[in-house]
Amino acid sequence: MHQVIQEWQPDIVHVRVCLTQLSPLILPLLRNIPSIFHVAWYRPICPIGTKMLPDKTSCEYPTGLACLQQGCLPIHDWLPLMLQMKLWDKWRDVFDVVVSNSFSVQERLKAEGIESDTVVWNGVPQSPSRPPLTSLPTVAYAGQLARFKGVDILLKAFAEVQKQIPQAHLLIAGKGNEDKYLLSLTDELGLNERVKFLGHLSRDQMEKQFSSAWVQVVPSRWAEPFGIVAAEAMMRGTAVIASSSGGLGEIVLDGKTGFSVPPGEVEPLANRLVELLSNRDLAEKMGQEGRLRAQMHFSETAFVERFMEIYQNLKLTKQGLEIARKIEANN
């Protein structure tokens, strides 16, 4: 890596996967190069990256012995990861700018002693607006089928919706370690005729399947660092109901582009679903508002432009410091 940097002589280094695909051992090599650390999840303050305990509640412990005592890591993983985190703490100051992908992540970093200079929300591709809603009331979910994603909460809420809107449908795209449990829960709730599991879909396949959705639900139990599927749904023009924690609370404007609901709670989610699925005009209006917001704040263009601005400012700052050092040396 040292040889590569010497030969390439980069103007700026933008690091996004440090501590997973990139060892902190390379950080000292960046000391004299303008560098940005782009934080996309909780890995700099949590060795498993989620800031969640095994029972799926939020972790408020600092990294260290608690990771072993709380059962987050086995001893054979804990030892090397603690060494890795110590090296990270020792050398993370090489970065000139720390960028978070949400204000939620920025706040969590600050609480554990890492100052994040700015926030740049993730960008999603532009996509055509969905057609007008003409189908029966349809709910969509896309993501892992895992407990921390809260799909079981969505199924239980949808069972309540069925009592008032029996013609409603639910589309679930994704795979995960809770596949069998969720299929069993669907059967137990008597929803087999109204819930369709689509498996893993490509982005194009998902856009096609979800074009008729009145609302997309992101019922995560954990504090999503950002929540890319919510932004994608809004770009399509679909209203979104999402958990109010983490970055999701920044994406969805409650009462305007959809609704925010407490994570892990069935009744509030069911109530908001009924409100949207019984009012096509409201679903249309929220979807249109969401698309406008996504185009303004969550497009790939907005994402790239914001980083280009950061690159330019960092480059100018470094040039100014170099000039100041040269003047001081000559004096």
PDB file of C-alpha atoms in Angstrom, residues 59-294:
ATOM      1  CA  CYS A  59     -26.300  -0.532  23.084  1.00  0.00           C
ATOM      2  CA  GLU A  60     -25.195   2.375  25.242  1.00  0.00           C
ATOM      3  CA  TYR A  61     -21.890   0.791  26.350  1.00  0.00           C
ATOM      4  CA  PRO A  62     -18.519   2.028  25.060  1.00  0.00           C
ATOM      5  CA  THR A  63     -16.474  -0.427  23.044  1.00  0.00           C
ATOM      6  CA  GLY A  64     -14.439  -2.710  25.292  1.00  0.00           C
ATOM      7  CA  LEU A  65     -15.117  -5.359  27.905  1.00  0.00           C
ATOM      8  CA  ALA A  66     -18.896  -4.835  27.540  1.00  0.00           C
ATOM      9  CA  CYS A  67     -18.718  -6.304  24.007  1.00  0.00           C
ATOM     10  CA  LEU A  68     -17.678  -9.596  25.611  1.00  0.00           C
ATOM     11  CA  GLN A  69     -19.787  -9.393  28.775  1.00  0.00           C
ATOM     12  CA  GLN A  70     -23.004  -8.591  26.882  1.00  0.00           C
ATOM     13  CA  GLY A  71     -22.509 -11.525  24.521  1.00  0.00           C
ATOM     14  CA  CYS A  72     -21.954  -9.453  21.380  1.00  0.00           C
ATOM     15  CA  LEU A  73     -18.653 -11.180  20.601  1.00  0.00           C
ATOM     16  CA  PRO A  74     -17.076 -14.553  21.447  1.00  0.00           C
ATOM     17  CA  ILE A  75     -13.643 -14.391  23.058  1.00  0.00           C
ATOM     18  CA  HIS A  76     -11.833 -15.522  19.883  1.00  0.00           C
ATOM     19  CA  ASP A  77     -13.291 -12.549  17.955  1.00  0.00           C
ATOM     20  CA  TRP A  78     -13.188 -10.086  20.823  1.00  0.00           C
ATOM     21  CA  LEU A  79      -9.404 -10.100  21.257  1.00  0.00           C
ATOM     22  CA  PRO A  80      -8.394  -9.232  17.649  1.00  0.00           C
ATOM     23  CA  LEU A  81     -11.252  -6.754  17.280  1.00  0.00           C
ATOM     24  CA  MET A  82     -10.252  -4.907  20.436  1.00  0.00           C
ATOM     25  CA  LEU A  83      -6.704  -4.628  19.061  1.00  0.00           C
ATOM     26  CA  GLN A  84      -8.125  -3.314  15.809  1.00  0.00           C
ATOM     27  CA  MET A  85     -10.229  -0.720  17.651  1.00  0.00           C
ATOM     28  CA  LYS A  86      -7.169   0.436  19.641  1.00  0.00           C
ATOM     29  CA  LEU A  87      -5.211   0.944  16.429  1.00  0.00           C
ATOM     30  CA  TRP A  88      -8.166   2.845  14.981  1.00  0.00           C
ATOM     31  CA  ASP A  89      -8.327   5.133  18.051  1.00  0.00           C
ATOM     32  CA  LYS A  90      -4.572   5.730  17.837  1.00  0.00           C
ATOM     33  CA  TRP A  91      -4.500   6.754  14.182  1.00  0.00           C
ATOM     34  CA  ARG A  92      -7.955   8.100  13.291  1.00  0.00           C
ATOM     35  CA  ASP A  93      -6.709  11.685  13.665  1.00  0.00           C
ATOM     36  CA  VAL A  94      -4.967  11.363  10.279  1.00  0.00           C
ATOM     37  CA  PHE A  95      -8.297  12.236   8.670  1.00  0.00           C
ATOM     38  CA  ASP A  96      -8.809  15.908   7.921  1.00  0.00           C
ATOM     39  CA  VAL A  97     -12.579  15.596   7.532  1.00  0.00           C
ATOM     40  CA  VAL A  98     -15.071  13.104   8.993  1.00  0.00           C
ATOM     41  CA  VAL A  99     -18.346  12.882   7.087  1.00  0.00           C
ATOM     42  CA  SER A 100     -21.443  11.090   8.447  1.00  0.00           C
ATOM     43  CA  ASN A 101     -24.270   9.803   6.276  1.00  0.00           C
ATOM     44  CA  SER A 102     -26.908  11.100   8.709  1.00  0.00           C
ATOM     45  CA  PHE A 103     -27.245  13.429  11.671  1.00  0.00           C
ATOM     46  CA  SER A 104     -28.133  10.382  13.743  1.00  0.00           C
ATOM     47  CA  VAL A 105     -24.757   8.787  13.009  1.00  0.00           C
ATOM     48  CA  GLN A 106     -23.043  12.126  13.633  1.00  0.00           C
ATOM     49  CA  GLU A 107     -24.628  12.348  17.092  1.00  0.00           C
ATOM     50  CA  ARG A 108     -23.680   8.757  17.992  1.00  0.00           C
ATOM     51  CA  LEU A 109     -20.084   9.392  16.962  1.00  0.00           C
ATOM     52  CA  LYS A 110     -19.929  12.600  19.002  1.00  0.00           C
ATOM     53  CA  ALA A 111     -21.309  10.813  22.074  1.00  0.00           C
ATOM     54  CA  GLU A 112     -18.312   8.487  21.914  1.00  0.00           C
ATOM     55  CA  GLY A 113     -15.664  11.127  21.308  1.00  0.00           C
ATOM     56  CA  ILE A 114     -15.478  11.261  17.505  1.00  0.00           C
ATOM     57  CA  GLU A 115     -16.217  14.650  15.998  1.00  0.00           C
ATOM     58  CA  SER A 116     -17.905  14.472  12.603  1.00  0.00           C
ATOM     59  CA  ASP A 117     -17.467  17.664  10.614  1.00  0.00           C
ATOM     60  CA  THR A 118     -20.476  17.413   8.339  1.00  0.00           C
ATOM     61  CA  VAL A 119     -23.345  15.241   7.089  1.00  0.00           C
ATOM     62  CA  VAL A 120     -23.919  14.062   3.529  1.00  0.00           C
ATOM     63  CA  TRP A 121     -27.056  12.006   3.007  1.00  0.00           C
ATOM     64  CA  ASN A 122     -26.716   9.005   0.693  1.00  0.00           C
ATOM     65  CA  GLY A 123     -27.836   9.365  -2.902  1.00  0.00           C
ATOM     66  CA  VAL A 124     -30.077   7.023  -4.881  1.00  0.00           C
ATOM     67  CA  PRO A 125     -30.488   6.768  -8.675  1.00  0.00           C
ATOM     68  CA  GLN A 126     -33.113   8.840 -10.406  1.00  0.00           C
ATOM     69  CA  SER A 127     -36.047   6.667 -11.446  1.00  0.00           C
ATOM     70  CA  PRO A 128     -39.278   7.287 -13.339  1.00  0.00           C
ATOM     71  CA  SER A 129     -42.285   8.253 -11.271  1.00  0.00           C
ATOM     72  CA  ARG A 130     -44.652   5.364 -10.668  1.00  0.00           C
ATOM     73  CA  PRO A 131     -47.994   5.419 -12.500  1.00  0.00           C
ATOM     74  CA  PRO A 132     -51.162   6.642 -10.742  1.00  0.00           C
ATOM     75  CA  LEU A 133     -52.485   4.269  -8.095  1.00  0.00           C
ATOM     76  CA  THR A 134     -55.169   2.078  -9.625  1.00  0.00           C
ATOM     77  CA  SER A 135     -54.532  -1.241  -7.877  1.00  0.00           C
ATOM     78  CA  LEU A 136     -56.078  -2.522  -4.674  1.00  0.00           C
ATOM     79  CA  PRO A 137     -54.414  -1.077  -1.537  1.00  0.00           C
ATOM     80  CA  THR A 138     -50.901  -2.522  -1.580  1.00  0.00           C
ATOM     81  CA  VAL A 139     -48.116  -2.401   1.032  1.00  0.00           C
ATOM     82  CA  ALA A 140     -44.470  -3.092   0.136  1.00  0.00           C
ATOM     83  CA  TYR A 141     -41.394  -4.090   2.130  1.00  0.00           C
ATOM     84  CA  ALA A 142     -37.822  -4.516   0.846  1.00  0.00           C
ATOM     85  CA  GLY A 143     -34.830  -5.613   2.894  1.00  0.00           C
ATOM     86  CA  GLN A 144     -33.339  -8.422   4.890  1.00  0.00           C
ATOM     87  CA  LEU A 145     -35.692 -10.885   6.525  1.00  0.00           C
ATOM     88  CA  ALA A 146     -34.027 -10.542   9.908  1.00  0.00           C
ATOM     89  CA  ARG A 147     -35.286  -9.686  13.368  1.00  0.00           C
ATOM     90  CA  PHE A 148     -33.608  -6.291  13.544  1.00  0.00           C
ATOM     91  CA  LYS A 149     -35.523  -5.269  10.393  1.00  0.00           C
ATOM     92  CA  GLY A 150     -38.901  -5.705  12.123  1.00  0.00           C
ATOM     93  CA  VAL A 151     -40.712  -7.666   9.394  1.00  0.00           C
ATOM     94  CA  ASP A 152     -42.627  -9.588  12.075  1.00  0.00           C
ATOM     95  CA  ILE A 153     -43.948  -6.245  13.381  1.00  0.00           C
ATOM     96  CA  LEU A 154     -45.140  -5.403   9.875  1.00  0.00           C
ATOM     97  CA  LEU A 155     -46.934  -8.762   9.519  1.00  0.00           C
ATOM     98  CA  LYS A 156     -48.698  -8.346  12.857  1.00  0.00           C
ATOM     99  CA  ALA A 157     -49.711  -4.789  11.948  1.00  0.00           C
ATOM    100  CA  PHE A 158     -50.948  -5.962   8.551  1.00  0.00           C
ATOM    101  CA  ALA A 159     -53.107  -8.590  10.275  1.00  0.00           C
ATOM    102  CA  GLU A 160     -54.843  -5.709  12.075  1.00  0.00           C
ATOM    103  CA  VAL A 161     -55.207  -3.810   8.795  1.00  0.00           C
ATOM    104  CA  GLN A 162     -56.947  -6.811   7.239  1.00  0.00           C
ATOM    105  CA  LYS A 163     -59.784  -6.506   9.731  1.00  0.00           C
ATOM    106  CA  GLN A 164     -60.647  -3.073   8.322  1.00  0.00           C
ATOM    107  CA  ILE A 165     -59.333  -3.308   4.754  1.00  0.00           C
ATOM    108  CA  PRO A 166     -59.646  -6.985   3.794  1.00  0.00           C
ATOM    109  CA  GLN A 167     -58.743  -6.343   0.146  1.00  0.00           C
ATOM    110  CA  ALA A 168     -55.262  -5.021   1.032  1.00  0.00           C
ATOM    111  CA  HIS A 169     -52.139  -6.875  -0.123  1.00  0.00           C
ATOM    112  CA  LEU A 170     -48.586  -7.028   1.217  1.00  0.00           C
ATOM    113  CA  LEU A 171     -45.495  -7.621  -0.948  1.00  0.00           C
ATOM    114  CA  ILE A 172     -42.270  -8.675   0.812  1.00  0.00           C
ATOM    115  CA  ALA A 173     -38.968  -8.654  -1.099  1.00  0.00           C
ATOM    116  CA  GLY A 174     -35.779 -10.024   0.416  1.00  0.00           C
ATOM    117  CA  LYS A 175     -34.137 -12.993   2.074  1.00  0.00           C
ATOM    118  CA  GLY A 176     -32.628 -13.642   5.474  1.00  0.00           C
ATOM    119  CA  ASN A 177     -32.323 -15.904   8.479  1.00  0.00           C
ATOM    120  CA  GLU A 178     -35.969 -15.388   9.483  1.00  0.00           C
ATOM    121  CA  ASP A 179     -37.475 -16.698   6.225  1.00  0.00           C
ATOM    122  CA  LYS A 180     -39.034 -19.790   7.766  1.00  0.00           C
ATOM    123  CA  TYR A 181     -40.236 -17.987  10.892  1.00  0.00           C
ATOM    124  CA  LEU A 182     -41.918 -15.251   8.856  1.00  0.00           C
ATOM    125  CA  LEU A 183     -43.614 -17.756   6.579  1.00  0.00           C
ATOM    126  CA  SER A 184     -44.869 -19.590   9.663  1.00  0.00           C
ATOM    127  CA  LEU A 185     -46.061 -16.320  11.238  1.00  0.00           C
ATOM    128  CA  THR A 186     -47.889 -15.419   8.026  1.00  0.00           C
ATOM    129  CA  ASP A 187     -49.715 -18.741   8.168  1.00  0.00           C
ATOM    130  CA  GLU A 188     -50.455 -18.352  11.878  1.00  0.00           C
ATOM    131  CA  LEU A 189     -51.971 -14.908  11.271  1.00  0.00           C
ATOM    132  CA  GLY A 190     -54.124 -16.245   8.429  1.00  0.00           C
ATOM    133  CA  LEU A 191     -52.483 -14.000   5.838  1.00  0.00           C
ATOM    134  CA  ASN A 192     -51.394 -16.529   3.224  1.00  0.00           C
ATOM    135  CA  GLU A 193     -53.853 -15.222   0.640  1.00  0.00           C
ATOM    136  CA  ARG A 194     -52.843 -11.588   1.115  1.00  0.00           C
ATOM    137  CA  VAL A 195     -49.053 -11.721   1.621  1.00  0.00           C
ATOM    138  CA  LYS A 196     -46.630 -12.550  -1.173  1.00  0.00           C
ATOM    139  CA  PHE A 197     -42.964 -13.314  -0.507  1.00  0.00           C
ATOM    140  CA  LEU A 198     -40.985 -12.326  -3.601  1.00  0.00           C
ATOM    141  CA  GLY A 199     -37.501 -13.427  -2.532  1.00  0.00           C
ATOM    142  CA  HIS A 200     -34.437 -11.462  -3.580  1.00  0.00           C
ATOM    143  CA  LEU A 201     -35.089  -8.992  -6.405  1.00  0.00           C
ATOM    144  CA  SER A 202     -32.781  -6.882  -8.513  1.00  0.00           C
ATOM    145  CA  ARG A 203     -33.353  -3.141  -8.322  1.00  0.00           C
ATOM    146  CA  ASP A 204     -35.184  -3.127 -11.679  1.00  0.00           C
ATOM    147  CA  GLN A 205     -37.367  -6.073 -10.638  1.00  0.00           C
ATOM    148  CA  MET A 206     -38.202  -4.393  -7.358  1.00  0.00           C
ATOM    149  CA  GLU A 207     -39.156  -1.114  -9.025  1.00  0.00           C
ATOM    150  CA  LYS A 208     -41.489  -3.014 -11.335  1.00  0.00           C
ATOM    151  CA  GLN A 209     -43.085  -5.039  -8.513  1.00  0.00           C
ATOM    152  CA  PHE A 210     -43.495  -2.008  -6.247  1.00  0.00           C
ATOM    153  CA  SER A 211     -44.847   0.395  -8.870  1.00  0.00           C
ATOM    154  CA  SER A 212     -48.386  -0.341  -7.663  1.00  0.00           C
ATOM    155  CA  ALA A 213     -47.624   0.058  -3.943  1.00  0.00           C
ATOM    156  CA  TRP A 214     -49.599   2.657  -2.047  1.00  0.00           C
ATOM    157  CA  VAL A 215     -47.023   2.689   0.737  1.00  0.00           C
ATOM    158  CA  GLN A 216     -43.651   1.169   1.508  1.00  0.00           C
ATOM    159  CA  VAL A 217     -42.871   0.271   5.113  1.00  0.00           C
ATOM    160  CA  VAL A 218     -39.448   0.333   6.787  1.00  0.00           C
ATOM    161  CA  PRO A 219     -40.226  -1.104  10.262  1.00  0.00           C
ATOM    162  CA  SER A 220     -36.656  -1.429  11.559  1.00  0.00           C
ATOM    163  CA  ARG A 221     -36.064  -2.165  15.207  1.00  0.00           C
ATOM    164  CA  TRP A 222     -32.531  -0.761  15.060  1.00  0.00           C
ATOM    165  CA  ALA A 223     -31.480   2.808  14.414  1.00  0.00           C
ATOM    166  CA  GLU A 224     -30.762   2.587  10.683  1.00  0.00           C
ATOM    167  CA  PRO A 225     -27.708   4.765   9.926  1.00  0.00           C
ATOM    168  CA  PHE A 226     -29.558   6.100   6.873  1.00  0.00           C
ATOM    169  CA  GLY A 227     -32.276   3.911   5.333  1.00  0.00           C
ATOM    170  CA  ILE A 228     -31.622   3.689   1.606  1.00  0.00           C
ATOM    171  CA  VAL A 229     -34.854   1.799   0.794  1.00  0.00           C
ATOM    172  CA  ALA A 230     -36.912   4.694   2.156  1.00  0.00           C
ATOM    173  CA  ALA A 231     -35.130   7.143  -0.139  1.00  0.00           C
ATOM    174  CA  GLU A 232     -35.569   4.771  -3.102  1.00  0.00           C
ATOM    175  CA  ALA A 233     -39.295   4.476  -2.413  1.00  0.00           C
ATOM    176  CA  MET A 234     -39.661   8.246  -2.212  1.00  0.00           C
ATOM    177  CA  MET A 235     -37.748   8.684  -5.471  1.00  0.00           C
ATOM    178  CA  ARG A 236     -40.309   6.357  -7.067  1.00  0.00           C
ATOM    179  CA  GLY A 237     -43.134   8.469  -5.641  1.00  0.00           C
ATOM    180  CA  THR A 238     -44.317   6.029  -2.974  1.00  0.00           C
ATOM    181  CA  ALA A 239     -45.425   7.175   0.473  1.00  0.00           C
ATOM    182  CA  VAL A 240     -43.285   5.737   3.281  1.00  0.00           C
ATOM    183  CA  ILE A 241     -44.054   4.642   6.815  1.00  0.00           C
ATOM    184  CA  ALA A 242     -40.799   4.172   8.728  1.00  0.00           C
ATOM    185  CA  SER A 243     -39.479   3.739  12.234  1.00  0.00           C
ATOM    186  CA  SER A 244     -38.693   7.071  13.826  1.00  0.00           C
ATOM    187  CA  SER A 245     -35.205   6.074  15.016  1.00  0.00           C
ATOM    188  CA  GLY A 246     -31.842   6.669  13.357  1.00  0.00           C
ATOM    189  CA  GLY A 247     -31.461   8.167   9.914  1.00  0.00           C
ATOM    190  CA  LEU A 248     -34.988   7.132   8.904  1.00  0.00           C
ATOM    191  CA  GLY A 249     -36.328   9.961  11.040  1.00  0.00           C
ATOM    192  CA  GLU A 250     -34.441  12.402   8.797  1.00  0.00           C
ATOM    193  CA  ILE A 251     -35.642  10.949   5.504  1.00  0.00           C
ATOM    194  CA  VAL A 252     -39.389  10.723   6.103  1.00  0.00           C
ATOM    195  CA  LEU A 253     -41.220  13.942   6.951  1.00  0.00           C
ATOM    196  CA  ASP A 254     -43.970  12.800   9.311  1.00  0.00           C
ATOM    197  CA  GLY A 255     -47.389  13.718   7.984  1.00  0.00           C
ATOM    198  CA  LYS A 256     -46.011  15.018   4.680  1.00  0.00           C
ATOM    199  CA  THR A 257     -44.076  12.310   2.798  1.00  0.00           C
ATOM    200  CA  GLY A 258     -45.463   9.513   4.958  1.00  0.00           C
ATOM    201  CA  PHE A 259     -45.453   8.722   8.660  1.00  0.00           C
ATOM    202  CA  SER A 260     -42.883   8.029  11.378  1.00  0.00           C
ATOM    203  CA  VAL A 261     -43.822   5.381  13.949  1.00  0.00           C
ATOM    204  CA  PRO A 262     -42.133   4.091  17.122  1.00  0.00           C
ATOM    205  CA  PRO A 263     -39.865   1.112  16.337  1.00  0.00           C
ATOM    206  CA  GLY A 264     -41.080  -2.310  17.484  1.00  0.00           C
ATOM    207  CA  GLU A 265     -44.708  -1.292  18.087  1.00  0.00           C
ATOM    208  CA  VAL A 266     -47.572  -2.925  16.192  1.00  0.00           C
ATOM    209  CA  GLU A 267     -50.540  -0.657  16.936  1.00  0.00           C
ATOM    210  CA  PRO A 268     -49.117   2.688  15.745  1.00  0.00           C
ATOM    211  CA  LEU A 269     -47.947   1.057  12.511  1.00  0.00           C
ATOM    212  CA  ALA A 270     -51.329  -0.593  11.955  1.00  0.00           C
ATOM    213  CA  ASN A 271     -53.148   2.709  12.550  1.00  0.00           C
ATOM    214  CA  ARG A 272     -51.005   4.601  10.042  1.00  0.00           C
ATOM    215  CA  LEU A 273     -51.373   1.839   7.462  1.00  0.00           C
ATOM    216  CA  VAL A 274     -55.163   1.989   7.777  1.00  0.00           C
ATOM    217  CA  GLU A 275     -55.047   5.781   7.426  1.00  0.00           C
ATOM    218  CA  LEU A 276     -53.098   5.572   4.159  1.00  0.00           C
ATOM    219  CA  LEU A 277     -54.696   2.474   2.648  1.00  0.00           C
ATOM    220  CA  SER A 278     -58.189   3.858   3.130  1.00  0.00           C
ATOM    221  CA  ASN A 279     -57.346   7.143   1.384  1.00  0.00           C
ATOM    222  CA  ARG A 280     -55.931   6.850  -2.135  1.00  0.00           C
ATOM    223  CA  ASP A 281     -55.683  10.637  -2.484  1.00  0.00           C
ATOM    224  CA  LEU A 282     -53.556  10.879   0.653  1.00  0.00           C
ATOM    225  CA  ALA A 283     -51.255   8.103  -0.581  1.00  0.00           C
ATOM    226  CA  GLU A 284     -50.877   9.922  -3.912  1.00  0.00           C
ATOM    227  CA  LYS A 285     -50.184  13.267  -2.262  1.00  0.00           C
ATOM    228  CA  MET A 286     -47.593  11.890   0.171  1.00  0.00           C
ATOM    229  CA  GLY A 287     -45.927   9.963  -2.628  1.00  0.00           C
ATOM    230  CA  GLN A 288     -45.620  13.100  -4.755  1.00  0.00           C
ATOM    231  CA  GLU A 289     -44.231  15.105  -1.829  1.00  0.00           C
ATOM    232  CA  GLY A 290     -41.743  12.314  -1.151  1.00  0.00           C
ATOM    233  CA  ARG A 291     -40.546  12.279  -4.744  1.00  0.00           C
ATOM    234  CA  LEU A 292     -39.899  16.028  -4.677  1.00  0.00           C
ATOM    235  CA  ARG A 293     -37.951  15.664  -1.441  1.00  0.00           C
ATOM    236  CA  ALA A 294     -35.917  12.742  -2.787  1.00  0.00           C
TER     237      ALA A 294
END
